Short mmCIF file of C-alpha atoms and ligand atoms in Angstrom, two decimals:
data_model
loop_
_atom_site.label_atom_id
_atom_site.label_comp_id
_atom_site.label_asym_id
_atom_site.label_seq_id
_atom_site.Cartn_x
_atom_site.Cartn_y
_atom_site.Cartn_z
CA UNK O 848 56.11 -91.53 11.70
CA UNK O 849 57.03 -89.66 8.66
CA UNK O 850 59.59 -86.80 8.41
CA UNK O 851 57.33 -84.17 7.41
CA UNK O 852 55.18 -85.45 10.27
CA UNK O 853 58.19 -84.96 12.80
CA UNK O 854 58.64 -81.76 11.22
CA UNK O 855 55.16 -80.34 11.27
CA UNK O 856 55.14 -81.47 15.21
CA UNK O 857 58.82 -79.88 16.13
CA UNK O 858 57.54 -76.26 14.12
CA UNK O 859 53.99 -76.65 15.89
CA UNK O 860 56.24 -77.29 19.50
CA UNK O 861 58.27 -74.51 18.95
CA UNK O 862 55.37 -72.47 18.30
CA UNK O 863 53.85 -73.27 21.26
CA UNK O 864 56.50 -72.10 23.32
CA UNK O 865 59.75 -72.81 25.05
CA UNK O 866 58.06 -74.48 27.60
CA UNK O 867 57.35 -77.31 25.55
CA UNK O 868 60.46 -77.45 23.92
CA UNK O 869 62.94 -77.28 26.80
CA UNK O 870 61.47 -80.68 28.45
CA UNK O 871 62.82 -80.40 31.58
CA UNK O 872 60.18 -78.66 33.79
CA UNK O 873 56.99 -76.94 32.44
CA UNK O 874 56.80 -73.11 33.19
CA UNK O 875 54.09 -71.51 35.38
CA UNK O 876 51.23 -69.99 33.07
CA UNK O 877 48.74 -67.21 33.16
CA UNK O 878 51.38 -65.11 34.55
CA UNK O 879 49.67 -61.63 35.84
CA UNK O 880 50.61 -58.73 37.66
CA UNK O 881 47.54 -57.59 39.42
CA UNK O 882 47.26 -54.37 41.40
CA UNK O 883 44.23 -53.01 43.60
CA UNK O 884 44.15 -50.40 45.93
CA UNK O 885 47.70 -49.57 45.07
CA UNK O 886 49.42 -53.15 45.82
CA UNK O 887 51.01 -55.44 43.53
CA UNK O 888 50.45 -59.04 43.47
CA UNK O 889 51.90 -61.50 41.30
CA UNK O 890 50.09 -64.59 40.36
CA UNK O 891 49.90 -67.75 38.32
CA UNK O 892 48.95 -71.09 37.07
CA UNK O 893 50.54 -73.83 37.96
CA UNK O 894 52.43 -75.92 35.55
CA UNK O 895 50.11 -77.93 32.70
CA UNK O 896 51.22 -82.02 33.13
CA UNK O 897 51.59 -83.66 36.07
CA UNK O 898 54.35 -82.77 39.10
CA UNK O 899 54.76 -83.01 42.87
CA UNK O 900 56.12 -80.29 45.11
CA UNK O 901 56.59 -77.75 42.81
CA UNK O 902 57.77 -74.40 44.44
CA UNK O 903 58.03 -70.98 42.77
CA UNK O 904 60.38 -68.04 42.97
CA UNK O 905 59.33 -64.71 42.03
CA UNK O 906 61.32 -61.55 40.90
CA UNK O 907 59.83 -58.32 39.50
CA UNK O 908 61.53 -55.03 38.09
CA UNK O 909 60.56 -51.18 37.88
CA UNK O 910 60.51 -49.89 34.04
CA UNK O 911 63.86 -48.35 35.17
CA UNK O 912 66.06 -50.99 35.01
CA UNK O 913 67.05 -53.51 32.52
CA UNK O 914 67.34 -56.60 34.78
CA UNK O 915 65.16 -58.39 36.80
CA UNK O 916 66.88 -56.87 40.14
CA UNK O 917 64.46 -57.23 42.62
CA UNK O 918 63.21 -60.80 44.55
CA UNK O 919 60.17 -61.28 45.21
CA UNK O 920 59.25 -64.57 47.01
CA UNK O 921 61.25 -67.58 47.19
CA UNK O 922 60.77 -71.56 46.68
CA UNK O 923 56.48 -70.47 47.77
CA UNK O 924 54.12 -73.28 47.06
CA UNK O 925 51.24 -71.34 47.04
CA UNK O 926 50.18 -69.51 43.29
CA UNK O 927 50.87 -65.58 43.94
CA UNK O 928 53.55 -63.23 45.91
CA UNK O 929 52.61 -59.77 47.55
CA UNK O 930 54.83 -57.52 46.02
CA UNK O 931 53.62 -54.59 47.76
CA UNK O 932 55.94 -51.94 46.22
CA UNK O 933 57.00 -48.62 48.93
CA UNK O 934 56.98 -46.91 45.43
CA UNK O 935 53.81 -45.64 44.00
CA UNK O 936 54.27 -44.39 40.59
CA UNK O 937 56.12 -46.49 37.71
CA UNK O 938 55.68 -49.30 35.87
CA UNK O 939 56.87 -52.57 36.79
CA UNK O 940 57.17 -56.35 35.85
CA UNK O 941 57.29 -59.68 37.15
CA UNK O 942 58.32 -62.74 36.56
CA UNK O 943 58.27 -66.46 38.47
CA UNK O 944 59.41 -69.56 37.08
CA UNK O 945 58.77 -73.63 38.67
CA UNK O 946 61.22 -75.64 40.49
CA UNK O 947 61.16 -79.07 41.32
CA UNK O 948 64.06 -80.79 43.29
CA UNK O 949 67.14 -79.70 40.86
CA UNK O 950 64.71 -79.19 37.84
CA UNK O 951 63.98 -75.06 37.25
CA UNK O 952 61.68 -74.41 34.50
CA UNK O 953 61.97 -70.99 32.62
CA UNK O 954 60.97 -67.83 33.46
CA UNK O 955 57.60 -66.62 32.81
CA UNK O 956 56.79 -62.80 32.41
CA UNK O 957 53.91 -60.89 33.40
CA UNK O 958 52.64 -58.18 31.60
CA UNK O 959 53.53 -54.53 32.71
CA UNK O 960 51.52 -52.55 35.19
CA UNK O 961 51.95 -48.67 35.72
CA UNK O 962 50.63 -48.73 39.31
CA UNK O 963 49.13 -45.38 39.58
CA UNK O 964 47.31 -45.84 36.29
CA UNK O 965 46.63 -49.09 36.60
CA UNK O 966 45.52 -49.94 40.15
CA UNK O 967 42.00 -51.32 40.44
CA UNK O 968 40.39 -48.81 43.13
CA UNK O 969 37.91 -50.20 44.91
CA UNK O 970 34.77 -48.53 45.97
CA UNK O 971 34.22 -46.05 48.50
CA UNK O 972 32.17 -47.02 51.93
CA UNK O 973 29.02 -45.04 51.68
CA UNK O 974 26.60 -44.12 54.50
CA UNK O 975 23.49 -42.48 54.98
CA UNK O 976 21.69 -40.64 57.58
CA UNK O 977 18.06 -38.79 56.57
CA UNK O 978 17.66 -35.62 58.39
CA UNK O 979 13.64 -34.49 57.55
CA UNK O 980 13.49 -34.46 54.18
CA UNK O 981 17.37 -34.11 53.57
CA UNK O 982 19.62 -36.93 53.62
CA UNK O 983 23.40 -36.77 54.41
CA UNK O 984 25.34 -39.00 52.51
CA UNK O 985 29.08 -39.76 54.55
CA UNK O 986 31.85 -40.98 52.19
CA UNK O 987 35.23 -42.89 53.08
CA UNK O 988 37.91 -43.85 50.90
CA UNK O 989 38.90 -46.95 50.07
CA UNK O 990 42.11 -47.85 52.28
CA UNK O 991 45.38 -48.28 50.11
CA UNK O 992 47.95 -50.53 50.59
CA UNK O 993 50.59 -47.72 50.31
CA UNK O 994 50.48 -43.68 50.57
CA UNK O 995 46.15 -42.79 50.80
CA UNK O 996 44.02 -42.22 47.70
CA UNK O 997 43.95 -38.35 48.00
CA UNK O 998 47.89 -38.56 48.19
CA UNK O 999 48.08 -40.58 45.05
CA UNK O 1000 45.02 -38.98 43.06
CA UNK O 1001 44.82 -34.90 44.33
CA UNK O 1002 42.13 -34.83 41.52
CA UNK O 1003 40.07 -37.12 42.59
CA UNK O 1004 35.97 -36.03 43.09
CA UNK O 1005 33.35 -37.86 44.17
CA UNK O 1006 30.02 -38.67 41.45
CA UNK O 1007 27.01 -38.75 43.64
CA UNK O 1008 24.22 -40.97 41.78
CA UNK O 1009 20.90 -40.85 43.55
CA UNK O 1010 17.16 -42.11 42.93
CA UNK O 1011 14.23 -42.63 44.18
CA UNK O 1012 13.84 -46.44 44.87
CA UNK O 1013 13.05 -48.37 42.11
CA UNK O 1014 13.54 -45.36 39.98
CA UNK O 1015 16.77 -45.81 38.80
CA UNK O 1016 16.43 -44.72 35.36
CA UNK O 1017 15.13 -41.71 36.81
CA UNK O 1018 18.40 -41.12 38.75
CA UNK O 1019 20.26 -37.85 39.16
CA UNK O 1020 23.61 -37.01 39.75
CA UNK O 1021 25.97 -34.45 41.83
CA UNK O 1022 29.51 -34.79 40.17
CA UNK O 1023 33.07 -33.10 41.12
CA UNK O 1024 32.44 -33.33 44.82
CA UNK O 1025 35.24 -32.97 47.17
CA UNK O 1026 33.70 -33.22 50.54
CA UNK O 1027 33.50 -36.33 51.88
CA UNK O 1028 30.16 -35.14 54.01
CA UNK O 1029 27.11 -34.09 51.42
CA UNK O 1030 23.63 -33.22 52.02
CA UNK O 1031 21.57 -34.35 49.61
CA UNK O 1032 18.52 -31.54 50.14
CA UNK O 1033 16.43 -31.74 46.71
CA UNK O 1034 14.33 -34.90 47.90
CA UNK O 1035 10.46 -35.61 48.38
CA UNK O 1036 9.34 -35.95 51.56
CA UNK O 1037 8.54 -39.74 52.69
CA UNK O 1038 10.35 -41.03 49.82
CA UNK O 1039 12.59 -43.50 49.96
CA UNK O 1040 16.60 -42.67 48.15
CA UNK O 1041 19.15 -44.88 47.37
CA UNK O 1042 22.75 -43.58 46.77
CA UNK O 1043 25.79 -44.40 45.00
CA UNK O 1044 28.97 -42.99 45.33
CA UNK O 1045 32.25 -43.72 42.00
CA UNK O 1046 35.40 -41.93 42.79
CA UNK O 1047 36.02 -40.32 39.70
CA UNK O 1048 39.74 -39.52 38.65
CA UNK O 1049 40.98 -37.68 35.69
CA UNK O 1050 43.24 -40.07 33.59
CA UNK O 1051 42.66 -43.36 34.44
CA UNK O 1052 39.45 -45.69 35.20
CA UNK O 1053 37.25 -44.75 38.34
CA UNK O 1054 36.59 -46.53 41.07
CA UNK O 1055 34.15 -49.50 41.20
CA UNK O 1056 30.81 -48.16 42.08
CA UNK O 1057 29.44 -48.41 45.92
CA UNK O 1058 26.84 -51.30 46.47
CA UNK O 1059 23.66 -49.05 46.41
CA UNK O 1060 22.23 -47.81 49.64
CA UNK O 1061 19.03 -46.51 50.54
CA UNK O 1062 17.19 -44.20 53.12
CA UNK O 1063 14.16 -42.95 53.91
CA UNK O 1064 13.09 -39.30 54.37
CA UNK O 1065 10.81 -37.98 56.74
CA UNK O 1066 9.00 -34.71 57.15
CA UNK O 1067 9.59 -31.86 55.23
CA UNK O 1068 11.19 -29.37 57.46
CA UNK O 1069 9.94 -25.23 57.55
CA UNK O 1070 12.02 -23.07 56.30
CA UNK O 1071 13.87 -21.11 59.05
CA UNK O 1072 12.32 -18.12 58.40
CA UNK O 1073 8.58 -20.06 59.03
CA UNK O 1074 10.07 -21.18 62.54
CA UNK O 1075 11.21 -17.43 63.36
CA UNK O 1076 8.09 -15.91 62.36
CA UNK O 1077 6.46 -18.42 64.40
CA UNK O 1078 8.55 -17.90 67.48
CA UNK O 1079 7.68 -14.60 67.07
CA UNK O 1080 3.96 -14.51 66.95
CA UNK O 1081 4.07 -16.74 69.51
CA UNK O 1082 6.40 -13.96 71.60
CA UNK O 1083 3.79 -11.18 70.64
CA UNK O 1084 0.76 -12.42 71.61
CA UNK O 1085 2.57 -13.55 75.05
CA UNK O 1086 3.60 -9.96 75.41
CA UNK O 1087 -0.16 -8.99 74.43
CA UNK O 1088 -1.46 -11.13 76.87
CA UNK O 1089 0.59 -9.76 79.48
CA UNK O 1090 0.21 -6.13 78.81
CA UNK O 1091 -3.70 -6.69 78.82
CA UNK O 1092 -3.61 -8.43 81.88
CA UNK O 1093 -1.75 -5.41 83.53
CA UNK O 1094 -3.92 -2.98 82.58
CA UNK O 1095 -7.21 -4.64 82.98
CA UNK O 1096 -6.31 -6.90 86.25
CA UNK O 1097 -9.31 -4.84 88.19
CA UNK O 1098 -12.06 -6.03 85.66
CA UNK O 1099 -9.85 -9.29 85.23
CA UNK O 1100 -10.31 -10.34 89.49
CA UNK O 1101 -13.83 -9.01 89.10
CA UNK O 1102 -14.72 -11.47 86.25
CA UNK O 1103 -12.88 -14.56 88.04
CA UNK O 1104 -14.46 -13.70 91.94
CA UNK O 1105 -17.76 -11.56 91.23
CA UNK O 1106 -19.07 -9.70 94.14
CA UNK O 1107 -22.19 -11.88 93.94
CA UNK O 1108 -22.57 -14.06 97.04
CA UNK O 1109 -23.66 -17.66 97.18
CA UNK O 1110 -26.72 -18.20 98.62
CA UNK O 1111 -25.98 -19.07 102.01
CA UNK O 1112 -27.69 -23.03 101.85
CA UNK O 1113 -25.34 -23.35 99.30
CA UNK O 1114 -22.58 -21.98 100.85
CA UNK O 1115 -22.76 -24.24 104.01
CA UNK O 1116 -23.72 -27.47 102.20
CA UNK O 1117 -20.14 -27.11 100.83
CA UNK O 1118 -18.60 -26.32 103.71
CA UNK O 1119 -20.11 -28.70 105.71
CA UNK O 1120 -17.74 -31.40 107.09
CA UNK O 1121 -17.80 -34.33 105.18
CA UNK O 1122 -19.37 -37.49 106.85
CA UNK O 1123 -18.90 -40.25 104.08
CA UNK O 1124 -17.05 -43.38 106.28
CA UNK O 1125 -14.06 -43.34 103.87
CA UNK O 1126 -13.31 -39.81 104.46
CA UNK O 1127 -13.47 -40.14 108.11
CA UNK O 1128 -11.51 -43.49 108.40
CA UNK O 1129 -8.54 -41.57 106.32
CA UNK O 1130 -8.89 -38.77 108.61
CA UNK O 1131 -8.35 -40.45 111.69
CA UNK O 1132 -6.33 -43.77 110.80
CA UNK O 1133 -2.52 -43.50 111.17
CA UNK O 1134 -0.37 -44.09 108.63
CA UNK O 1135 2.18 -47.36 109.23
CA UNK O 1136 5.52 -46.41 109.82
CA UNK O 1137 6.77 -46.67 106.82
CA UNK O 1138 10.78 -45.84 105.58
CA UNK O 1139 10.51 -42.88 104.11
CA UNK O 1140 12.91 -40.16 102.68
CA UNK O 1141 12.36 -36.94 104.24
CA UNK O 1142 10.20 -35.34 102.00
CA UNK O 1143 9.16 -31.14 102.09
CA UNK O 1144 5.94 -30.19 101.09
CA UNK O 1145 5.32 -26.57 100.97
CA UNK O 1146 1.93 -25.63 101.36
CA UNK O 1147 0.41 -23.78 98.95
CA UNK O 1148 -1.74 -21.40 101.94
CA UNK O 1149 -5.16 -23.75 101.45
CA UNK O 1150 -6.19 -26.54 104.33
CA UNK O 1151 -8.12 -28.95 103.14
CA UNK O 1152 -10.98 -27.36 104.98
CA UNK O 1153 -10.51 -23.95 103.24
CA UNK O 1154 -13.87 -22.61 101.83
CA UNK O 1155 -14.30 -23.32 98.28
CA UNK O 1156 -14.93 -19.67 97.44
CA UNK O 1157 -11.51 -18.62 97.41
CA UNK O 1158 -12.35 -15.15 96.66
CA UNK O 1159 -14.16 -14.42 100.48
CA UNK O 1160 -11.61 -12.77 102.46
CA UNK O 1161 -12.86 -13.64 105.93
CA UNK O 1162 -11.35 -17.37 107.08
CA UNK O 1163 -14.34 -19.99 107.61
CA UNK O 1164 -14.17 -21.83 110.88
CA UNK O 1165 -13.50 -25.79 110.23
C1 LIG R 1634 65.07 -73.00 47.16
O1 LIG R 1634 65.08 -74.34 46.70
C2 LIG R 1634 66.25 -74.71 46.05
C3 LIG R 1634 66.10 -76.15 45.55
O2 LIG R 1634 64.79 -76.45 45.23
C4 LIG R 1634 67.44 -74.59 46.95
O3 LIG R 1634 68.61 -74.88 46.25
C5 LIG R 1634 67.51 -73.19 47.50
O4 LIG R 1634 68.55 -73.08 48.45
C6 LIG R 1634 66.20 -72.79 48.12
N1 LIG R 1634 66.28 -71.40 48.54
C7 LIG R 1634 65.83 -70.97 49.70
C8 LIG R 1634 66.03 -69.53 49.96
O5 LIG R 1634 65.28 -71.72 50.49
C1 LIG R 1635 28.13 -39.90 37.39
O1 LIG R 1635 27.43 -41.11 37.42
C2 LIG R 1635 26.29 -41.15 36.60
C3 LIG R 1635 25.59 -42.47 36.82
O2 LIG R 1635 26.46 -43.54 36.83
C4 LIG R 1635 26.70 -40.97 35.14
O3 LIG R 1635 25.56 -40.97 34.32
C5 LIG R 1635 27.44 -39.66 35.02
O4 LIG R 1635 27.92 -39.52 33.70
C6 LIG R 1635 28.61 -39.61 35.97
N1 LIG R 1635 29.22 -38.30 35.91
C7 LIG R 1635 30.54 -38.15 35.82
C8 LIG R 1635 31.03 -36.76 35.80
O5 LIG R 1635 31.29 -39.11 35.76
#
């Protein structure tokens, strides 16, 4: 191998890292501080080449200080470390490096993550419920690792996206809500709405939209006042009715029993007993004892044999 071979290959090594260059054990890769939902996670690649039980040791530090000061995990197999912080705001850094029996490779930094700013949020939990022709649209907050999202983010509004399904270029939007409860009151009638809820916060990304839910609406409902106007007809003409019956109840009975008498043929056909077989085996058969519960029957004045013409004063003989 030539010189200028050896040195091209030494210049592209050092170029390529210390990693390469130190020999002794290759240094994690891909290092990343992640953060979502307000925690903090660590992670990596493992070495490039081969190696057997390789552990890694973590450490991570707040923008504040100058040293790495803080461990993280220790001699972990697995490729990431919760480092969950108890602070919220700040920026912070990690850093892990590879062991192998007495062999340490060097450390590897991640890059810097300002939690607050930084934090993937992930999207709210959106439900519906259709009420008529209104649907109610119930929004909870993502759950955070540390402090809650309206701690962290006072600012933080809701954007309400809604369409008509399969209209979703057509879709409209309620922004800089606070409530977590909406009614969504501008909608057709039988139509079916889906819904989409971002959390929208001033200064930094918002949250990853909600998976798109959808509802039906029913009926439209009346107005309030068309119900009260309603109930009040209704009211009137009861009050009507009754005021008319009072005053007129002498032409009212005269109408429903008219002095006019049956002609008498008539009269005792119908109040003839009847002779049909059935009739007469009811009539006389005893019921079986039978377990009943004690049962009260108040009689509403009539036997069974009472003449048919109510209205005659004088009782029939049966
Ligand atoms: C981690 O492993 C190294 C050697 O690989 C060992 O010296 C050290 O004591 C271990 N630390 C813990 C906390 O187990
Ligand atoms: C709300 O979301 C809709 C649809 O994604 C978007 O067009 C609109 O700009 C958003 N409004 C705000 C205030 O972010």
């Amino acid at each position: 191998m030539s010189a200028a071979m050896c040195a091209f290959i030494l210049t592209l090594s050092s170029a390529l890292g210390p990693t390469v260059v130190s020999g002794v054990l290759a240094a994690p890769t891909h290092v990343r501080l992640t953060s979502y939902d307000m925690n903090l996670v660590l992670m990596w690649d493992s070495p490039e080449g081969p190696a057997s039980s390789i552990v890694y040791t973590t450490e991570y530090k707040s923008s504040v200080s100058d040293s790495f000061d803080k461990v993280g995990c220790v001699n972990i197999s697995n490729l990431e470390c919760d480092l969950t912080a108890i602070f919220q705001y700040g920026k912070y850094t990690g850093r892990v490096r590879a062991q192998s029996g007495t062999e340490s490779s060097a450390w590897m930094k991640s890059n810097q993550i300002t939690l607050d700013k930084d934090t993937v949020i992930s999207s709210p939990d959106v439900s519906l419920s259709s009420s008529g022709a209104a649907i109610e649209v119930s929004i909870k907050d993502p759950v955070f690792m540390i402090s809650a999202l309206r701690e962290v983010y006072h600012s933080a509004t809701y954007n309400i996206t809604y369409w008509q399904h399969g209209q979703r270029e057509k879709a409209r939007s309620k922004s800089n809500i606070q409530q977590n409860r909406v009614i969504l009151s501008d909608l057709d009638p039988w139509t079916k709405y889906c819904v989409q809820v971002q959390i929208i916060i001033v200064g930094r990304n918002p949250s990853k939209p909600s998976a798109a839910v959808c509802d039906s609406t029913t009926r439209a409902e009346e107005a309030p006042w068309v119900a009260a106007v309603v109930t009040f007809g209704i009211v009137a003409m009861a009050v009507a009715l009754v005021v008319v019956a009072v005053l007129y109840r002498k032409h009212i009975s005269h109408f429903l029993c008219p002095k006019v008498a049956l002609p008498q043929h008539f009269k005792e056909y119908l109040l003839a007993p009847p002779n049909s077989y059935m009739y007469l085996a009811m009539r006389n058969s005893h019921p079986p004892d039978e377990i009943y519960n004690q049962v009260s029957v108040i009689a509403d004045g009539r036997t069974r044999e009472e003449p048919l013409d109510s209205c005659s004063k004088q009782p029939d003989a049966t």
